[in-house]
Every structure is written in C-alpha cells, then in structure tokens.
mmCIF file of N, CA and C in Angstrom:
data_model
loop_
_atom_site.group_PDB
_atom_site.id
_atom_site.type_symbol
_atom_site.label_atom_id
_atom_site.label_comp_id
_atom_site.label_asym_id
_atom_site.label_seq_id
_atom_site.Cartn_x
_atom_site.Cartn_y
_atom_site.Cartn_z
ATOM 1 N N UNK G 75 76.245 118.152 -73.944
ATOM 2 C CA UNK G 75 77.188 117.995 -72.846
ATOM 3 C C UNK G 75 78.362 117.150 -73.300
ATOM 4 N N UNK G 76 79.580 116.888 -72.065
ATOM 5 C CA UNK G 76 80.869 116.606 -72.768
ATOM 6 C C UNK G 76 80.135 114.839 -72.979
ATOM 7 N N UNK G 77 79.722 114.538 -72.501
ATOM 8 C CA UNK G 77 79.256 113.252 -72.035
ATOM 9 C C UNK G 77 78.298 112.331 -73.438
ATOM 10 N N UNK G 78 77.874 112.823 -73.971
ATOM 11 C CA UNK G 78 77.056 112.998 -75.257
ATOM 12 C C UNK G 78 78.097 113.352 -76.258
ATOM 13 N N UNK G 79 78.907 114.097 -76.272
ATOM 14 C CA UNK G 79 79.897 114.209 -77.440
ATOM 15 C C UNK G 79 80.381 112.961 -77.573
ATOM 16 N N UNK G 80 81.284 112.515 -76.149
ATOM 17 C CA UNK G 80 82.061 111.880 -75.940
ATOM 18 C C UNK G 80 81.547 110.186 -76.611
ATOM 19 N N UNK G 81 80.256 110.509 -76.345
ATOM 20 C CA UNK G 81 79.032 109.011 -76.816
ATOM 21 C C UNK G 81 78.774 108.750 -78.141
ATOM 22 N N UNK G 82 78.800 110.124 -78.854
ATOM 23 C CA UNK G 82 78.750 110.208 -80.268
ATOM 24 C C UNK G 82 80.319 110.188 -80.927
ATOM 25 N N UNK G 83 81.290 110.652 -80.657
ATOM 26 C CA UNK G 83 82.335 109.938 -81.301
ATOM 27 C C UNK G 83 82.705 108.548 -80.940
ATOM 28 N N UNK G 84 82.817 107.997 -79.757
ATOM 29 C CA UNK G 84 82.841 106.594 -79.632
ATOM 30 C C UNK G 84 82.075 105.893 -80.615
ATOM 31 N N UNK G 85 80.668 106.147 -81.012
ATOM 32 C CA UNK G 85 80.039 105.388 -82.412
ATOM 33 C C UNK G 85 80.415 105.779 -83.379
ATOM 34 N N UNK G 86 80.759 106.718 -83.681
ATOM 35 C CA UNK G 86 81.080 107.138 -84.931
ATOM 36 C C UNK G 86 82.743 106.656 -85.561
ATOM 37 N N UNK G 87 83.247 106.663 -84.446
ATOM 38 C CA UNK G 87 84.660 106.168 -84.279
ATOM 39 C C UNK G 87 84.530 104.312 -84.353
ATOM 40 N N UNK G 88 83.690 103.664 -83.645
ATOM 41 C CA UNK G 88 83.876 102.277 -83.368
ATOM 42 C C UNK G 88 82.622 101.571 -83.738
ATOM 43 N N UNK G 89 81.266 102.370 -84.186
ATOM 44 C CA UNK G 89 80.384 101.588 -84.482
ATOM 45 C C UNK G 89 79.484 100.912 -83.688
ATOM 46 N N UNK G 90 79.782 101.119 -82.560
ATOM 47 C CA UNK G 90 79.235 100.698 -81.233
ATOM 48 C C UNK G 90 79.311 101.256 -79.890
ATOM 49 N N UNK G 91 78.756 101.336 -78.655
ATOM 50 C CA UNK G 91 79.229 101.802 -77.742
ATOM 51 C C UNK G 91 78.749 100.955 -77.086
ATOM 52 N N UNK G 92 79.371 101.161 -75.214
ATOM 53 C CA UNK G 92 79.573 100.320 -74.159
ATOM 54 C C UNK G 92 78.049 100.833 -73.008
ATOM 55 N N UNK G 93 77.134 99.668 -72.933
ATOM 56 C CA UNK G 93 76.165 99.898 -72.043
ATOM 57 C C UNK G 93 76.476 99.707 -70.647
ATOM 58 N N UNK G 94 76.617 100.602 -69.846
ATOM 59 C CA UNK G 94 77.131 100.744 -68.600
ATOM 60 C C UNK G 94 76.416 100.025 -67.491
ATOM 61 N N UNK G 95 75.093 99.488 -67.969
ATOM 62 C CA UNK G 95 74.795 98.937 -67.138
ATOM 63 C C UNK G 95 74.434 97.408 -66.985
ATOM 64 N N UNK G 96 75.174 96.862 -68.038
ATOM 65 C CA UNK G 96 75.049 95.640 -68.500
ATOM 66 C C UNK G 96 76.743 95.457 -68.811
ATOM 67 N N UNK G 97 77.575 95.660 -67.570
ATOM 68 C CA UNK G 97 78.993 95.646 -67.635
ATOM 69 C C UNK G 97 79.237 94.126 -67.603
ATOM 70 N N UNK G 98 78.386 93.066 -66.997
ATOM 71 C CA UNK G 98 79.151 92.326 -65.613
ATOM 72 C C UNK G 98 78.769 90.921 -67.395
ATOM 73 N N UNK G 99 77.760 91.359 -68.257
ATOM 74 C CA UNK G 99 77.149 90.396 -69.241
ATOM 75 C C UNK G 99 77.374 90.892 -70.514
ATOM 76 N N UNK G 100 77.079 91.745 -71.548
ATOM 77 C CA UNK G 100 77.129 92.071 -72.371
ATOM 78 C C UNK G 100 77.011 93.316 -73.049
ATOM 79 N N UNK G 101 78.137 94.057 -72.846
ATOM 80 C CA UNK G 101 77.749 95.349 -72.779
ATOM 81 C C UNK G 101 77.988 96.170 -74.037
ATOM 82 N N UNK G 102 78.585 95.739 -74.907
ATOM 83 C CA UNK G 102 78.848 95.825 -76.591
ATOM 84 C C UNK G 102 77.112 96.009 -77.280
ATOM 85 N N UNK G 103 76.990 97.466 -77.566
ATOM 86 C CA UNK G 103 75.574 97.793 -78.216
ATOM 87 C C UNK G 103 75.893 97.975 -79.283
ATOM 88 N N UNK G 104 75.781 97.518 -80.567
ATOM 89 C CA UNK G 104 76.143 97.419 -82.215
ATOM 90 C C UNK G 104 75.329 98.869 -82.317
ATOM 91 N N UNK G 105 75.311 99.739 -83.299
ATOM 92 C CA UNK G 105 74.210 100.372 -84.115
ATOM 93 C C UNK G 105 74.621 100.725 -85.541
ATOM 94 N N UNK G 106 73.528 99.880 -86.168
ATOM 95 C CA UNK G 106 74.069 100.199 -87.360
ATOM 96 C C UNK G 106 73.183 101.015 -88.557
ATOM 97 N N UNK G 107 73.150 101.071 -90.090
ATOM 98 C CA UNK G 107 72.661 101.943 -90.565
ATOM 99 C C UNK G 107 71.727 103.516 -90.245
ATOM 100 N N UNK G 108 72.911 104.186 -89.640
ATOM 101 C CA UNK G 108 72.575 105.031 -89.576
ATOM 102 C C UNK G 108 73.641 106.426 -89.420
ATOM 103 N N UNK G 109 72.652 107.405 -89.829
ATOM 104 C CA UNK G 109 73.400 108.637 -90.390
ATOM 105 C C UNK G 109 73.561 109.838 -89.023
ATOM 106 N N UNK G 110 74.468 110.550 -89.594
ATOM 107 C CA UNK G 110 74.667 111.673 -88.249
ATOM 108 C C UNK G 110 75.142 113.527 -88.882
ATOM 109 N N UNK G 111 74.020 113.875 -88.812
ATOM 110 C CA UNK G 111 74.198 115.558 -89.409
ATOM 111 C C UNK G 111 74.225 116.078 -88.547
ATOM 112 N N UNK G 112 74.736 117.520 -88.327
ATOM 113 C CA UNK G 112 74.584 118.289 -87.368
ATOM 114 C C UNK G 112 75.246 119.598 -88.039
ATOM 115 N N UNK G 113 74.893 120.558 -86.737
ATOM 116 C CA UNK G 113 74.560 121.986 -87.639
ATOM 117 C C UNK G 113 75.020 122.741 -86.372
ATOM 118 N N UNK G 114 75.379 124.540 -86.582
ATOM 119 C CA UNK G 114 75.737 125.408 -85.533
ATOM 120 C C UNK G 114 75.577 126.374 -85.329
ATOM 121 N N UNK G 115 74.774 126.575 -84.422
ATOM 122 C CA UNK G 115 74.483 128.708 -84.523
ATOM 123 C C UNK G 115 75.803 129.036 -84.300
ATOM 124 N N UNK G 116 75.936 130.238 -85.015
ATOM 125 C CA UNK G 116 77.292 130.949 -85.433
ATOM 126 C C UNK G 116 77.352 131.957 -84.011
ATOM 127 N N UNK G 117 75.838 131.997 -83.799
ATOM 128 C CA UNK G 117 75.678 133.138 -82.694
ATOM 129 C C UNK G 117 75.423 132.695 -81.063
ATOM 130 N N UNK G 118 75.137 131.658 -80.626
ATOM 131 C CA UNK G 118 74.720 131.327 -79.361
ATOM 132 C C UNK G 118 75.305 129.709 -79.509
ATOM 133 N N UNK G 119 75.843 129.813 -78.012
ATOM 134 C CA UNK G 119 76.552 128.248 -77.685
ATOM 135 C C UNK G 119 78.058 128.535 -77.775
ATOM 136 N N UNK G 120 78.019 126.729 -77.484
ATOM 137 C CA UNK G 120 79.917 126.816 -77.515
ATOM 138 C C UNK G 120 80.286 127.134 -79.339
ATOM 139 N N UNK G 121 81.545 127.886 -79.545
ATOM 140 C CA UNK G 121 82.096 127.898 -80.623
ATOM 141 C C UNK G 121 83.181 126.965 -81.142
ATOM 142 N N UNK G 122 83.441 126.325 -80.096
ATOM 143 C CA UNK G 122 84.455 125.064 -80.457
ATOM 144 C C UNK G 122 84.099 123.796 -80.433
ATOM 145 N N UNK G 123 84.218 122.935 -81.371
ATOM 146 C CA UNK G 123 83.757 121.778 -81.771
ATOM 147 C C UNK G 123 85.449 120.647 -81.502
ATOM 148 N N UNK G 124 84.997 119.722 -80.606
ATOM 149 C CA UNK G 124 86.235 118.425 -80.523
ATOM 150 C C UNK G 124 86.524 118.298 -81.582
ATOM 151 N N UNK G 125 88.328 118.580 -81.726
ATOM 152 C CA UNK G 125 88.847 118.214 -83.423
ATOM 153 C C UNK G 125 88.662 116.645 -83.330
ATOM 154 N N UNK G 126 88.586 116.279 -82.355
ATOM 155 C CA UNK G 126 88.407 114.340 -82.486
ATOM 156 C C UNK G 126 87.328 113.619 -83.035
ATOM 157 N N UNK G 127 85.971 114.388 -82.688
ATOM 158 C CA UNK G 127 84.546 114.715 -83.124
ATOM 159 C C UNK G 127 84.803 115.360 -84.672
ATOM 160 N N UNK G 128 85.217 116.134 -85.130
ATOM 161 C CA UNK G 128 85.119 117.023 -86.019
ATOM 162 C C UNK G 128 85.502 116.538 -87.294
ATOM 163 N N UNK G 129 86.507 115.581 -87.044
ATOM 164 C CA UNK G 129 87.239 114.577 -88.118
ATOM 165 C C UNK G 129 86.153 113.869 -89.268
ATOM 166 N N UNK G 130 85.195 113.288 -88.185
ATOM 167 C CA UNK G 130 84.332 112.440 -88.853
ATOM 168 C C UNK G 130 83.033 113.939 -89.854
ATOM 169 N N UNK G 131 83.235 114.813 -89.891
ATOM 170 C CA UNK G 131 82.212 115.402 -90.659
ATOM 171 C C UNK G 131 82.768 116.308 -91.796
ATOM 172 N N UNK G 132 81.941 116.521 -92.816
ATOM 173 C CA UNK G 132 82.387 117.261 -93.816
ATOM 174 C C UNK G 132 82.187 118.858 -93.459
ATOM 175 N N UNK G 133 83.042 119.962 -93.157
ATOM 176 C CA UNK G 133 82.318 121.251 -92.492
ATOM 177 C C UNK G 133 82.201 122.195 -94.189
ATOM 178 N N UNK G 134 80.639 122.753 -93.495
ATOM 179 C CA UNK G 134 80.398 123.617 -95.109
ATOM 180 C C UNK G 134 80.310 124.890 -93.524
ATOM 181 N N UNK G 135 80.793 125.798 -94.562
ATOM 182 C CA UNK G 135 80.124 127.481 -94.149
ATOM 183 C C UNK G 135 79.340 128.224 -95.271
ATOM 184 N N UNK G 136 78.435 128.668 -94.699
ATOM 185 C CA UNK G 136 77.045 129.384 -95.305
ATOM 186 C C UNK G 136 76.914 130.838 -94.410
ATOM 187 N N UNK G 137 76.755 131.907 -95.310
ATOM 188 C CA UNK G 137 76.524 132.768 -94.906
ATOM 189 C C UNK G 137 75.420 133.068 -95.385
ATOM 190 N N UNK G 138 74.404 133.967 -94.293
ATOM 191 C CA UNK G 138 72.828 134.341 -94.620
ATOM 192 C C UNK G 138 73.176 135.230 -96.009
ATOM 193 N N UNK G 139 71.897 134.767 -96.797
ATOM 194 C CA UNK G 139 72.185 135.669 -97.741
ATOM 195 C C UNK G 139 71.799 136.848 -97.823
ATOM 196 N N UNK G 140 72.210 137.953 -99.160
ATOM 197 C CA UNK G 140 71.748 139.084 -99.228
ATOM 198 C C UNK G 140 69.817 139.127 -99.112
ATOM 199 N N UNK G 141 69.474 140.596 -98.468
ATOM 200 C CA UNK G 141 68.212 140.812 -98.815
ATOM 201 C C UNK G 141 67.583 140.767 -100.250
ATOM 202 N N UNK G 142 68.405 141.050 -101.008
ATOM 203 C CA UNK G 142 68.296 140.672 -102.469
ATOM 204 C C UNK G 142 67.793 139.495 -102.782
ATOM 205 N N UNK G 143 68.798 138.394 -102.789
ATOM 206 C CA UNK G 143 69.074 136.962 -102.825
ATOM 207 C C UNK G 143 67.567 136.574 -102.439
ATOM 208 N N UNK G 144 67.323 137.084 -100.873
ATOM 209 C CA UNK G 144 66.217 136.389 -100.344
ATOM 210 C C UNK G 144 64.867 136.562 -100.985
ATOM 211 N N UNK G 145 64.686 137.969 -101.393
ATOM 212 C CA UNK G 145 63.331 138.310 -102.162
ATOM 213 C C UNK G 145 63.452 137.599 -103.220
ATOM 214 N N UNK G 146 64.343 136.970 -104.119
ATOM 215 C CA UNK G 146 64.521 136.266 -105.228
ATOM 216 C C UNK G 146 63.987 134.922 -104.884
ATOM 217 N N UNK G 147 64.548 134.361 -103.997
ATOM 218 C CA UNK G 147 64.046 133.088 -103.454
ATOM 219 C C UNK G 147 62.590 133.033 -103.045
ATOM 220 N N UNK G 148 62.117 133.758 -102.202
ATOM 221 C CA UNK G 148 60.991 134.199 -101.599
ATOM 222 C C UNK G 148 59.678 134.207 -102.573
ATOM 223 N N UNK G 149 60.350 135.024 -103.965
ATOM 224 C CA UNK G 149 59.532 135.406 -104.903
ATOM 225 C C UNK G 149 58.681 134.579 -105.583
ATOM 226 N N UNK G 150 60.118 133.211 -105.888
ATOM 227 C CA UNK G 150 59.989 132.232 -106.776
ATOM 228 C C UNK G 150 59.289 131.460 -105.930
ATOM 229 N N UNK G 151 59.102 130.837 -104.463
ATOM 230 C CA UNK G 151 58.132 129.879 -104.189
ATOM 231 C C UNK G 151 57.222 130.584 -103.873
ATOM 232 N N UNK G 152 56.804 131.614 -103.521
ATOM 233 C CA UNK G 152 55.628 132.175 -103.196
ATOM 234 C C UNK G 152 54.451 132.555 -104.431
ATOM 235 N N UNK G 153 55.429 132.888 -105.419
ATOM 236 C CA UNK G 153 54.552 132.961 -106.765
ATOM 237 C C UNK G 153 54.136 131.954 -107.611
ATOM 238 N N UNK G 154 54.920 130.834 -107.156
ATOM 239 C CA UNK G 154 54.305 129.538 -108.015
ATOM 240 C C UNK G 154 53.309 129.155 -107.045
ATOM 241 N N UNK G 155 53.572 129.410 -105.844
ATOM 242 C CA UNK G 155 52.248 128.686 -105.196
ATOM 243 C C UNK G 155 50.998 129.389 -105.305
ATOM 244 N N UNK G 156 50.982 130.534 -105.518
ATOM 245 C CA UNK G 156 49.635 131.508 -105.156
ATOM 246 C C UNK G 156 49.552 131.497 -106.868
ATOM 247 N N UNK G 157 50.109 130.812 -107.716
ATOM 248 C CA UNK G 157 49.791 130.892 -108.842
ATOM 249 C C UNK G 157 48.956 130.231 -109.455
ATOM 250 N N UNK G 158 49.051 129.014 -108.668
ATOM 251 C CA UNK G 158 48.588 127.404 -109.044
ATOM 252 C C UNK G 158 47.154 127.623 -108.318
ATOM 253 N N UNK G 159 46.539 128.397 -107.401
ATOM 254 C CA UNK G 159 45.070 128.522 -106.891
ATOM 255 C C UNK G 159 44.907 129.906 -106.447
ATOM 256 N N UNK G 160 45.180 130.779 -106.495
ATOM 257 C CA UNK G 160 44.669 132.017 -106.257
ATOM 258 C C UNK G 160 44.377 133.046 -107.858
ATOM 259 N N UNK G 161 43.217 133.843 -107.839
ATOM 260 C CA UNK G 161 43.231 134.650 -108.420
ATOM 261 C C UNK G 161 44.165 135.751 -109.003
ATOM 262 N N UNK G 162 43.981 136.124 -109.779
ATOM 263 C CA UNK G 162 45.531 137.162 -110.459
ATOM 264 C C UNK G 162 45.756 137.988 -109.061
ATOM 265 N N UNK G 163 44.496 138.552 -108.819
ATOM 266 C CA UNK G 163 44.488 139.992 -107.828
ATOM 267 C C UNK G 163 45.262 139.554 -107.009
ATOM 268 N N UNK G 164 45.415 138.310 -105.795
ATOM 269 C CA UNK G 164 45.637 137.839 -105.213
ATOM 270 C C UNK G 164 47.250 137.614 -105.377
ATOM 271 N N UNK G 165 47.809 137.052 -106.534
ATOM 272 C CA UNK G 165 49.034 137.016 -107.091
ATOM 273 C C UNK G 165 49.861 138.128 -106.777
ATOM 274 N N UNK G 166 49.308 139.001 -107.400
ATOM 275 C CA UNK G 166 50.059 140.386 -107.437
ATOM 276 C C UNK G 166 50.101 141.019 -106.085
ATOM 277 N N UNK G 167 50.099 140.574 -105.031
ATOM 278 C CA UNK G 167 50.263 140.980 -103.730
ATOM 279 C C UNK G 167 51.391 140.159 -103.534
ATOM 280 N N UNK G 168 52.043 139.353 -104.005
ATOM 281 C CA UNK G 168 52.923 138.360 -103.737
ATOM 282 C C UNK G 168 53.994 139.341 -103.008
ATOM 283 N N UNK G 169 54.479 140.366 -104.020
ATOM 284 C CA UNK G 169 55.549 140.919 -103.754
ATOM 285 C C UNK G 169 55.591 141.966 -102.220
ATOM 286 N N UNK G 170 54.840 142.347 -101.782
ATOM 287 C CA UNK G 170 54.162 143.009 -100.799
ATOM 288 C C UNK G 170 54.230 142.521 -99.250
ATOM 289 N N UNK G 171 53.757 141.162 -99.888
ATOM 290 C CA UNK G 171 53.849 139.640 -98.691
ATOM 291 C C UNK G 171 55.174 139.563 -98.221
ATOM 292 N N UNK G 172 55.751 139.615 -99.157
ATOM 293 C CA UNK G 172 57.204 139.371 -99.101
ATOM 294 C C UNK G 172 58.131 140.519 -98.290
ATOM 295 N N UNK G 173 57.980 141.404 -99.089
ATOM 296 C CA UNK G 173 58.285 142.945 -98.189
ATOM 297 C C UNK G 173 57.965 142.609 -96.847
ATOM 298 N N UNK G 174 56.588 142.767 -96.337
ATOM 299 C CA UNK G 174 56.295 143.410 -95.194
ATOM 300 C C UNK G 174 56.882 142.256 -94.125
ATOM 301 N N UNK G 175 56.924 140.663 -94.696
ATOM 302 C CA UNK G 175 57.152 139.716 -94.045
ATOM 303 C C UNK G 175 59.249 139.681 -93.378
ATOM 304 N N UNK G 176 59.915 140.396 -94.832
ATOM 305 C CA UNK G 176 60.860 140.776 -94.471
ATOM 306 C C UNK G 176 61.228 141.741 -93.283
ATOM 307 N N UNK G 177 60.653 143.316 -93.699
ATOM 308 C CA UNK G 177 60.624 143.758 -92.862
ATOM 309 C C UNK G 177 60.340 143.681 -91.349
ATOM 310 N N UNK G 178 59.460 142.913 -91.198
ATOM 311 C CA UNK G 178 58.832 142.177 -89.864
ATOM 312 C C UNK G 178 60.215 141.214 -89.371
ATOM 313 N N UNK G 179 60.504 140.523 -90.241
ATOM 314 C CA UNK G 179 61.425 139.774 -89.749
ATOM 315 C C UNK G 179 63.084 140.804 -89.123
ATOM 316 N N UNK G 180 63.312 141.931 -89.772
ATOM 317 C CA UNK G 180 64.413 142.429 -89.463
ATOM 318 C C UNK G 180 64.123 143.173 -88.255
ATOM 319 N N UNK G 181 62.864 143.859 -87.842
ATOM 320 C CA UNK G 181 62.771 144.660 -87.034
ATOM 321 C C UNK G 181 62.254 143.953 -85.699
ATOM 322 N N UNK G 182 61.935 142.643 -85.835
ATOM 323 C CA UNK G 182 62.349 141.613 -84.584
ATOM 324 C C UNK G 182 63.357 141.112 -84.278
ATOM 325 N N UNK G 183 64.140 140.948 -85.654
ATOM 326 C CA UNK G 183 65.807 140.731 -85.227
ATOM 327 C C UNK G 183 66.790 141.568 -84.223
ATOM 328 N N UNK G 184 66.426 142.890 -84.820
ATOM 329 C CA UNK G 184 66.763 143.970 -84.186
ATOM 330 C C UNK G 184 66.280 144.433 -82.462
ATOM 331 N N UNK G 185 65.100 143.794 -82.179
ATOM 332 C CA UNK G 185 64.310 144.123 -81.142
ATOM 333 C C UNK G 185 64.969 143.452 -79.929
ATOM 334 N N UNK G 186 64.640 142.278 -80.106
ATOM 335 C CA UNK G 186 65.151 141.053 -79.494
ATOM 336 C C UNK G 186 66.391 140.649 -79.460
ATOM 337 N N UNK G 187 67.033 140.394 -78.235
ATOM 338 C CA UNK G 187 68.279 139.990 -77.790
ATOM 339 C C UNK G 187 69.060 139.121 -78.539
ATOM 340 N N UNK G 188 69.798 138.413 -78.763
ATOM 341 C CA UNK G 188 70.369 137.192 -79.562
ATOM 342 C C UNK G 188 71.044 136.546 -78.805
ATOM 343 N N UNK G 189 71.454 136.561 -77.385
ATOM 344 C CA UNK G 189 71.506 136.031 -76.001
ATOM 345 C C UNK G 189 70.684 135.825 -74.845
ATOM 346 N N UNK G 190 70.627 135.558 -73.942
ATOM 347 C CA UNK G 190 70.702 135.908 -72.882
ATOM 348 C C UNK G 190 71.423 136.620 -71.716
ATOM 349 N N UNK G 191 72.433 136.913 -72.713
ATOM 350 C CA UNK G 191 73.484 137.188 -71.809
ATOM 351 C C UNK G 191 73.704 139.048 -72.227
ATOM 352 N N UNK G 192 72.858 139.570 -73.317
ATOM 353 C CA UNK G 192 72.542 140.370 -73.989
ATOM 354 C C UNK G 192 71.823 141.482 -73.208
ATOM 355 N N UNK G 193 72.040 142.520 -72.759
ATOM 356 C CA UNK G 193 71.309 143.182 -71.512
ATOM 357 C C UNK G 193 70.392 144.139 -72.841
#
C-alpha cells in the first residue's frame, strides 16, 4: 500500500522514521543495520514503482530463460545429487525427471489463469 511505500522510503531516505503514537514524547525510531531487497512480478500487480522509492535500488532485468538453458541447469543439480547416493539405474532417469517435470510445469502454466482478472 501507498502507506508502506511511503514508510519504506522515509527509512531508507532518513534512517529512521516517526512513531505516531509516541508524538507528544519521543517519536524518532532509529533502525539500523539493515538491508532492503525487493523483487517484481512482471505479470500481476502494480507496474509502476515511486521514482522517489526507486532511486535508492540497483534495478537488474532477468528474463526466464530458454527451455534449453533450463534443462542445462536442471541437469547439472539434479545429477550431482542423485549421483552422490543413488544407484546408476536410478541416475539415468535424471533426464526424464526433468522432462516430464518441465512439461508438467508448462501445461499448468498454460491451464491456469495468470490473473484474476483473466476469464
């Protein structure tokens, strides 16, 4: 909400923010060592981020990678792990795992809405 943005650049901006209910005594809340990441579905939510907010972060863009890419990735931790305690037989299904787990994954992508607002 705007209210929460508005709370997180005030610290990020000043290092502190104002406790509203401790106006009349001490209302200066320090916070210190500490970090602030944040991340954005490309697909659901607001698409605009406060340039006032926005200042304070480094922005990366990442695009999902190829199906390629992913079986490569996929390959490499799945085969060192089933390598280190499973039988060969067992191994050699790696690639299979991977497949069907892909496939599964695209044909729920496909199934399922990516809104709500998605009829």
């Amino acid at each position: 909400t705007q209210s929460a943005i508005a709370l997180l650049r005030q610290y990020m901006e000043y290092a502190h923010v104002y406790d509203m209910a401790k106006l009349s005594t001490n209302p200066l809340v320090t916070i210190s060592n500490t970090q602030v990441i944040s991340a954005m579905n490309p697909t659901a939510g607001s698409f605009e981020v406060n340039p006032r907010l926005q200042r304070w972060f480094v922005t990366f863009a990442v695009d999902m990678p190829s199906r390629a890419s992913l079986n490569i990735i996929y390959d490499t931790f799945l085969t060192g792990h089933l390598r280190g305690s499973f039988a060969p037989e067992i191994v050699s299904l790696g690639p299979n795992i991977i497949k069907a787990a892909m496939n599964l994954h695209a044909g729920v992508a496909q199934t399922f809405r990516k809104t709500a607002k998605n009829a």
